[in-house]
Amino acid sequence: MNILIVYAHPEPHSLNGALKDFSVQHLQAQGHTVQVSDLYAMDWKAPIDATDSLAAPVGPHFHPSLDSKHAYANGVQSPDIAREQDKLRWADTVILQFPLWWFSMPAILKGWIDRVYAYGFAYGVGEHSDQRWGERYGQGAMSGKRAMLVVTTGGWESHYSPRGINGPIDDVLFPIQHGVLHYPGFDVLPPFVVYRTSRMDEARFADVRSALGQRLDTLATTAPIPYRKQNMGDYMIPALTLRDEIAPGQSGYAVHLDASQ
Amino acid sequence: MNILIVYAHPEPHSLNGALKDFSVQHLQAQGHTVQVSDLYAMDWKAPIDATDSLAAPVGPHFHPSLDSKHAYANGVQSPDIAREQDKLRWADTVILQFPLWWFSMPAILKGWIDRVYAYGFAYGVGEHSDQRWGERYGQGAMSGKRAMLVVTTGGWESHYSPRGINGPIDDVLFPIQHGVLHYPGFDVLPPFVVYRTSRMDEARFADVRSALGQRLDTLATTAPIPYRKQNMGDYMIPALTLRDEIAPGQSGYAVHLDASQ
């Protein structure tokens, strides 16, 4: 397989750095081809701005989505953006690896999503009609590809448990797994989460590495999170609310899981 | 009141720019003192890195949290970080205003949080014992201050409704409102959200502006979201799970709201 690891940690000599190096070596040893977008090493520009298009703004002023659309459609995106899109097209599986900072990804990785996920590439794709509302949430450019998060956090597993104070980890990661990965079509594998990173010794690191290795060995076979697809009948269009007869009376993130999948 | 607006949009001639300008003028006309951290105009550096401390790493390699702790404690933070912390100390109320990109804040604002929220300032504050687990989630440096999100999104309100495909807006914003604002002690006001921004004409903009003005007029009196406080008995310490007898059998973000507040 072709595997892209998008990696965001400022220090190579870190738990994240060690896990990334392990993943690369482990995957290569299994015969996979691996590319790493090491965002800090690349000095990735995080903020969306007018320089993301090589063309002048299409309107009187810079408009993030309309200028992204124009630049993508006309091949005048900033080359750093186009290169990352090429890596995504090349990849069969994408791993986003990062420390959970303030219950989300580090800014530099958010900036990779914000900029690489262009209008026409990751959103604004396909027809909008009474039957379809764009190719998204289960359809789109990343259809047929798999994605997985590898996340570290200082918090304890109990802090992210169903009644934990940080919120359940599945809910904390929902905006990324559902909103960033399922949206353009990825099949999203359950995340690999390392808790309580300040308590890491050699023995525990060996266990973590072993558990990660097992997840890497089963990238092609692990069942994805069964997120519902938008345009397959479960949702009203264009309201995009779940039909009354599905999970009746329930609400929240969990209704977007289809247990029958 | 002293009001800090932290604002993240790349184009002044935008809906966000217009709403920010309106807020500044409206608040000043009411006699408030307003500062704006216009992150794009400031060319805010988003990624955490070793230059955030003017001192050498305390360990053999850069460590984001330990070096943040050392720099904060010893007054050797990068001056741009210290300036923003001073603004937070000065403010009675903080408004974060941004377009919702990929179900979170723009990278440049995430980088403001990541860097300004130093160890010893926004986290790692206070004793950790059997009775207290740091001053956080309702205690901390921002205690007694209020905060509110002003958010714009292209999605429709129904898409963010309880059964909407994007997830309920309260859940989408929970990692920010609870995890970024309640955590260091802010009282968090309900958010001001503008949906379907691509359909904005003069009449609708006047309505939005009027509604925002009402929210700005009631910053001091609006009831905060009743998030539970960590160290007041509702949670087991150190597991930080909600006690069995509170909201028994329930789980998810909603259990962290105390309807009796």
XYZ file of C-alpha atoms in Angstrom:
522
model
C 0.000 0.000 0.000
C 0.909 3.648 -0.358
C 0.716 5.240 3.068
C 0.907 8.940 3.860
C 1.682 9.994 7.424
C 0.875 13.616 8.150
C 2.822 14.331 11.297
C 2.766 17.397 13.530
C 5.195 17.636 16.424
C 7.946 20.244 16.830
C 10.574 17.944 18.343
C 11.973 14.796 16.701
C 13.240 13.548 20.083
C 9.769 13.108 21.527
C 7.226 10.378 22.059
C 5.509 11.503 18.884
C 8.776 11.502 16.976
C 9.588 8.004 18.195
C 6.154 6.681 17.273
C 6.357 8.252 13.840
C 9.793 6.735 13.208
C 8.531 3.384 14.416
C 5.535 3.558 12.081
C 7.665 4.374 9.059
C 10.090 1.530 9.725
C 7.355 -0.946 10.589
C 5.307 -0.171 7.496
C 8.334 -0.234 5.187
C 9.390 -3.570 6.649
C 5.980 -4.925 5.647
C 6.576 -3.815 2.081
C 4.515 -0.643 2.096
C 5.619 2.602 0.504
C 5.538 5.457 2.986
C 5.635 9.209 2.599
C 5.747 11.508 5.605
C 4.573 15.095 5.611
C 6.536 16.267 8.632
C 4.852 19.639 8.946
C 7.348 21.237 11.316
C 10.319 20.011 9.253
C 8.580 21.390 6.141
C 7.966 24.712 7.892
C 4.372 24.371 6.737
C 2.545 27.691 6.449
C -0.525 27.344 8.629
C -2.793 30.325 7.882
C -5.015 30.495 4.820
C -4.340 33.771 3.017
C -4.371 35.383 -0.408
C -0.964 33.921 -1.321
C -2.547 30.458 -1.456
C -3.586 31.342 -4.990
C -1.046 32.521 -7.548
C -3.845 34.454 -9.243
C -5.387 37.717 -8.136
C -8.616 37.464 -6.142
C -11.580 36.675 -8.375
C -13.693 39.277 -6.605
C -12.900 42.756 -5.348
C -11.297 41.258 -2.212
C -9.757 38.003 -1.116
C -12.395 35.375 -0.360
C -11.050 32.167 1.200
C -13.422 29.694 -0.407
C -14.060 31.388 -3.758
C -10.362 31.988 -4.346
C -9.582 28.425 -3.289
C -12.145 27.237 -5.851
C -10.639 29.345 -8.607
C -7.063 28.394 -7.802
C -7.872 24.688 -7.663
C -9.915 24.700 -10.860
C -7.307 26.658 -12.788
C -4.144 25.002 -11.514
C -2.861 28.163 -9.851
C -2.708 26.992 -6.261
C 0.380 27.643 -4.206
C 2.715 24.720 -5.058
C 2.939 23.569 -1.423
C -0.818 22.967 -1.441
C -0.803 21.131 -4.767
C 2.033 18.853 -3.590
C 0.074 17.744 -0.549
C -3.016 17.093 -2.654
C -0.877 14.901 -4.904
C 0.249 12.931 -1.860
C -3.378 12.430 -0.840
C -4.236 11.194 -4.349
C -1.271 8.824 -4.240
C -2.077 7.395 -0.817
C -4.229 4.366 -0.165
C -4.184 5.088 3.565
C -3.573 8.343 5.412
C -2.468 8.577 9.039
C -2.741 11.877 10.888
C -0.403 11.781 13.888
C -0.371 14.555 16.463
C -0.501 15.427 20.154
C -3.978 16.484 21.260
C -3.578 20.135 22.225
C -6.649 21.824 23.681
C -8.869 19.017 22.499
C -7.929 19.405 18.857
C -4.946 19.213 16.556
C -1.912 21.502 16.722
C -2.288 24.716 14.740
C 0.213 23.632 12.084
C -1.869 20.543 11.278
C -5.110 22.510 11.317
C -3.430 24.777 8.791
C -2.597 21.780 6.623
C -6.284 20.808 6.619
C -7.479 24.381 6.081
C -5.197 24.915 3.068
C -4.885 21.481 1.427
C -8.619 20.812 1.666
C -9.392 23.095 -1.261
C -12.796 23.986 -2.656
C -13.379 21.506 -5.484
C -11.014 18.980 -3.925
C -12.298 18.290 -0.404
C -15.476 20.354 -0.361
C -17.781 21.938 -2.892
C -17.557 18.714 -4.925
C -20.454 17.360 -6.969
C -24.026 18.369 -7.643
C -26.314 19.945 -5.068
C -29.894 18.902 -5.759
C -32.907 17.339 -4.056
C -31.174 13.946 -4.146
C -27.584 14.836 -3.371
C -25.897 17.546 -1.363
C -22.461 17.415 -2.844
C -20.140 14.456 -2.718
C -19.349 14.454 0.954
C -19.788 12.463 4.134
C -18.930 9.137 2.626
C -18.403 10.222 -0.963
C -15.805 12.484 -2.524
C -12.208 12.581 -3.644
C -10.993 10.325 -0.824
C -13.517 7.544 -1.472
C -11.923 4.133 -1.289
C -9.068 5.392 0.893
C -8.665 4.726 4.587
C -7.593 7.094 7.328
C -6.639 6.744 10.980
C -5.674 9.102 13.756
C -2.645 8.427 15.964
C -3.072 10.755 18.933
C -1.199 11.342 22.171
C -2.561 13.141 25.211
C -1.404 13.928 28.715
C -4.865 13.233 30.077
C -5.837 9.892 31.552
C -8.060 7.427 29.732
C -10.718 7.907 32.438
C -10.764 11.658 31.768
C -11.908 10.811 28.229
C -14.299 8.020 29.228
C -18.080 8.245 28.648
C -18.524 10.227 31.900
C -15.036 11.739 31.985
C -14.608 15.468 32.385
C -12.933 16.029 29.011
C -15.788 14.372 27.186
C -15.696 10.922 25.580
C -12.721 10.547 23.248
C -15.039 9.551 20.391
C -16.895 12.831 20.799
C -13.712 14.900 21.149
C -12.403 13.368 17.913
C -15.735 13.465 16.039
C -15.095 16.849 14.382
C -11.857 15.400 12.983
C -12.894 11.835 12.233
C -16.345 12.666 10.878
C -15.888 16.317 9.897
C -12.402 16.190 8.388
C -11.961 12.546 7.313
C -15.396 11.065 6.579
C -16.428 14.326 4.896
C -14.227 13.981 1.776
C -14.871 10.245 1.647
C -12.294 8.437 3.772
C -13.189 5.217 5.528
C -12.151 6.142 9.066
C -10.559 3.494 11.262
C -10.865 3.658 15.048
C -8.192 5.953 16.442
C -4.996 4.859 18.171
C -4.807 6.965 21.321
C -1.939 7.068 23.825
C -3.031 8.517 27.183
C -1.049 9.949 30.086
C 2.059 10.574 28.081
C 3.977 12.050 31.008
C 4.127 8.562 32.524
C 6.073 6.781 29.832
C 8.941 4.441 30.615
C 10.720 1.871 28.468
C 8.366 -0.957 29.363
C 5.237 1.038 28.648
C 6.712 2.444 25.448
C 7.392 -1.110 24.270
C 3.727 -1.952 24.905
C 2.533 1.139 23.077
C 4.804 0.403 20.134
C 3.578 -3.165 19.992
C -0.062 -2.085 20.073
C 0.558 0.478 17.353
C 2.323 -2.169 15.287
C -0.758 -4.361 15.466
C -2.915 -1.494 14.269
C -0.512 -0.828 11.398
C -0.599 -4.514 10.451
C -4.361 -4.413 10.164
C -4.857 -1.112 8.353
C -6.393 -2.893 5.371
C -8.684 -5.171 7.362
C -9.862 -3.224 10.416
C -13.547 -2.350 10.194
C -14.080 1.398 9.742
C -16.245 3.455 12.064
C -19.725 2.961 10.562
C -20.544 6.614 9.862
C -23.666 7.051 7.771
C -23.301 8.254 4.198
C -25.058 11.500 3.427
C -26.637 10.758 0.051
C -27.831 7.181 0.580
C -31.257 7.964 1.986
C -30.697 8.334 5.730
C -30.850 12.140 5.649
C -33.431 14.626 4.454
C -32.020 16.891 1.739
C -31.318 19.808 1.976
C -32.051 20.007 5.727
C -29.504 17.211 6.256
C -31.238 16.001 9.367
C -31.547 12.299 10.020
C -34.927 10.944 8.919
C -37.445 10.666 11.742
C -37.735 6.899 11.442
C -33.981 6.353 11.950
C -32.817 6.336 15.586
C -36.181 7.900 16.530
C -36.073 10.328 19.397
C -32.282 10.257 19.637
C -29.861 13.061 18.890
C -26.175 13.909 19.055
C -23.122 12.462 17.381
C -24.088 8.837 17.998
C -27.056 8.960 15.610
C -24.606 9.271 12.719
C -23.347 5.754 13.362
C -25.170 2.967 11.557
C -24.911 -0.106 13.754
C -26.131 -2.297 10.887
C -23.070 -1.534 8.723
C -15.798 46.888 30.921
C -12.531 45.947 29.298
C -13.272 43.749 26.317
C -10.754 41.795 24.256
C -11.795 40.560 20.823
C -9.531 37.884 19.404
C -10.340 37.904 15.738
C -9.215 35.538 12.996
C -10.148 36.257 9.398
C -7.723 37.001 6.570
C -9.828 39.647 4.793
C -11.063 42.892 6.366
C -13.711 43.239 3.628
C -15.639 40.183 4.723
C -18.657 39.322 6.808
C -16.332 38.594 9.702
C -14.522 41.880 9.230
C -17.796 43.784 9.146
C -19.082 42.058 12.274
C -15.817 42.725 14.096
C -15.907 46.410 13.143
C -19.515 46.624 14.234
C -18.702 45.039 17.590
C -15.850 47.428 18.272
C -17.949 50.481 17.456
C -20.992 49.224 19.304
C -19.065 48.382 22.455
C -17.125 51.646 22.436
C -20.365 53.590 22.005
C -21.613 51.919 25.181
C -18.549 53.168 27.032
C -16.522 49.975 27.033
C -12.796 49.859 26.359
C -11.987 47.467 23.533
C -8.788 45.858 22.379
C -8.661 43.705 19.255
C -6.092 41.022 18.606
C -6.462 40.869 14.825
C -4.362 37.775 14.319
C -3.912 38.090 10.568
C -3.034 41.775 10.817
C -0.548 40.898 13.582
C 0.947 38.133 11.418
C 0.539 35.895 14.448
C 2.935 32.933 14.484
C 0.724 29.873 14.774
C 3.003 26.900 15.519
C 4.393 26.195 18.971
C 8.149 25.802 18.689
C 11.405 26.257 20.606
C 11.511 29.997 19.861
C 8.510 30.491 22.149
C 11.007 30.555 25.004
C 13.948 32.927 24.973
C 15.845 30.409 27.110
C 17.438 27.176 25.968
C 15.388 24.005 26.448
C 15.387 22.882 30.068
C 15.967 19.286 29.026
C 18.170 17.752 26.346
C 15.545 18.579 23.710
C 12.684 20.990 23.237
C 9.602 19.908 25.171
C 6.471 21.958 24.448
C 4.905 21.894 27.900
C 8.025 21.814 30.091
C 9.657 24.641 28.187
C 6.416 26.608 28.280
C 6.370 26.127 32.057
C 9.956 27.293 32.430
C 9.530 30.288 30.148
C 6.341 31.399 31.876
C 7.737 30.978 35.390
C 10.956 32.798 34.569
C 9.617 35.622 32.439
C 11.427 34.474 29.314
C 8.493 33.844 27.040
C 8.511 35.202 23.519
C 7.201 38.784 23.892
C 4.271 38.182 21.543
C 2.982 35.519 23.920
C 3.420 37.662 27.031
C 1.581 40.567 25.392
C -1.471 38.447 24.690
C -1.462 37.102 28.252
C -1.420 40.714 29.474
C -4.472 41.424 27.339
C -6.248 38.443 28.870
C -5.406 39.667 32.384
C -6.673 43.135 31.469
C -9.955 41.935 29.976
C -13.195 41.458 31.845
C -14.747 39.770 28.834
C -13.109 37.973 25.915
C -14.750 37.375 22.549
C -13.273 34.870 20.125
C -14.546 35.640 16.638
C -13.833 33.359 13.702
C -15.282 31.469 10.754
C -15.843 27.805 11.557
C -13.427 25.961 9.262
C -13.605 22.183 9.326
C -15.650 22.232 12.520
C -13.041 24.145 14.486
C -11.221 27.446 14.541
C -8.836 28.651 11.815
C -5.245 27.501 12.292
C -4.029 30.982 13.196
C -6.453 31.164 16.131
C -5.649 27.623 17.232
C -2.037 28.765 17.281
C -2.981 31.701 19.499
C -4.550 29.267 21.968
C -1.691 26.777 21.722
C 0.960 29.433 22.421
C -0.736 31.975 24.712
C -2.222 29.266 26.934
C 1.091 28.622 28.665
C 1.830 26.007 31.323
C 1.369 27.814 34.630
C -0.993 30.341 33.065
C -3.841 28.370 31.492
C -2.941 24.826 32.514
C -0.742 23.165 35.100
C -2.085 25.684 37.648
C -2.620 24.827 41.322
C -2.237 21.746 43.472
C -2.963 18.225 42.323
C -4.186 16.154 45.258
C -7.067 13.927 46.316
C -9.298 16.987 46.670
C -8.257 19.098 43.702
C -6.890 18.345 40.279
C -5.385 21.663 39.409
C -7.285 24.904 39.080
C -9.203 24.176 35.945
C -12.697 23.643 34.609
C -14.279 26.501 36.476
C -11.234 27.705 38.384
C -7.994 29.224 37.189
C -6.470 32.438 35.905
C -9.591 33.448 33.998
C -11.975 33.068 36.947
C -14.440 35.928 37.160
C -14.065 36.753 33.475
C -16.616 36.031 30.788
C -16.073 34.702 27.288
C -18.230 34.290 24.209
C -17.748 32.859 20.732
C -18.881 34.749 17.639
C -18.833 32.180 14.855
C -19.820 32.170 11.199
C -20.436 29.093 9.072
C -21.558 28.327 5.563
C -23.656 25.423 6.820
C -27.356 25.742 7.533
C -28.762 25.865 11.036
C -30.518 22.542 10.426
C -27.189 20.918 9.551
C -26.080 21.734 13.108
C -29.383 20.857 14.768
C -29.713 17.965 17.269
C -30.106 15.447 14.425
C -28.182 17.431 11.803
C -25.378 15.786 9.878
C -22.625 18.074 11.188
C -23.524 17.322 14.779
C -25.316 19.674 17.177
C -23.612 23.062 17.301
C -23.289 22.775 21.092
C -21.317 19.564 20.647
C -19.196 20.926 17.798
C -18.249 23.910 19.970
C -17.827 21.929 23.216
C -14.068 21.395 22.804
C -13.704 25.168 22.518
C -16.317 26.373 24.970
C -15.643 23.752 27.644
C -12.106 22.685 26.758
C -10.564 26.060 25.888
C -12.723 28.586 27.778
C -14.241 26.869 30.826
C -10.932 25.088 31.458
C -8.926 28.141 32.599
C -11.937 29.522 34.452
C -14.017 31.650 32.085
C -17.764 31.871 32.498
C -18.832 30.929 28.983
C -21.825 32.671 27.448
C -23.941 30.945 24.800
C -22.336 31.423 21.379
C -23.480 33.833 18.701
C -23.589 31.789 15.499
C -24.316 33.056 11.995
C -25.318 30.250 9.626
C -25.440 30.035 5.824
C -23.101 32.922 5.300
C -23.195 32.628 1.517
C -26.771 33.894 1.616
C -26.209 37.298 3.129
C -27.888 40.412 1.762
C -28.290 43.863 3.258
C -31.543 43.067 5.017
C -30.243 39.896 6.592
C -26.976 41.560 7.547
C -28.961 44.261 9.352
C -30.798 41.557 11.281
C -27.566 39.774 12.172
C -25.959 43.004 13.303
C -28.969 43.855 15.425
C -28.979 40.430 17.055
C -25.253 40.663 17.738
C -25.749 44.107 19.221
C -28.273 42.692 21.672
C -25.794 40.025 22.721
C -23.101 42.658 23.186
C -25.486 44.754 25.283
C -26.072 41.831 27.632
C -22.537 40.498 28.009
C -22.584 41.257 31.732
C -26.024 39.826 32.431
C -26.484 36.807 30.144
C -26.491 33.563 32.106
C -23.402 31.474 31.353
C -23.587 27.898 30.132
C -23.863 25.949 33.410
C -20.770 23.777 33.044
C -19.911 21.868 36.188
C -16.834 22.888 38.143
C -14.207 20.205 38.515
C -13.229 20.585 42.165
C -16.615 21.187 43.778
C -17.560 17.578 44.444
C -19.289 16.453 41.237
C -16.279 14.503 39.974
C -14.197 11.679 41.396
C -10.548 12.689 41.737
C -8.211 11.725 40.096
C -10.370 9.669 37.710
C -12.312 12.853 36.880
C -15.432 10.922 36.046
C -18.802 12.251 37.121
C -19.984 10.660 40.360
C -22.385 7.758 39.834
C -25.257 9.491 41.609
C -25.128 12.523 39.303
C -26.971 12.116 36.012
C -27.028 8.372 36.655
C -26.726 6.183 33.598
C -26.091 9.123 31.287
C -22.924 9.922 29.393
C -21.527 12.344 26.834
C -21.029 16.096 26.834
C -24.447 16.882 28.293
C -23.645 15.362 31.696
C -21.196 18.224 32.278
C -24.072 20.696 32.392
C -25.631 21.295 35.790
C -29.251 22.209 35.176
C -29.607 23.369 38.794
C -27.098 26.219 38.318
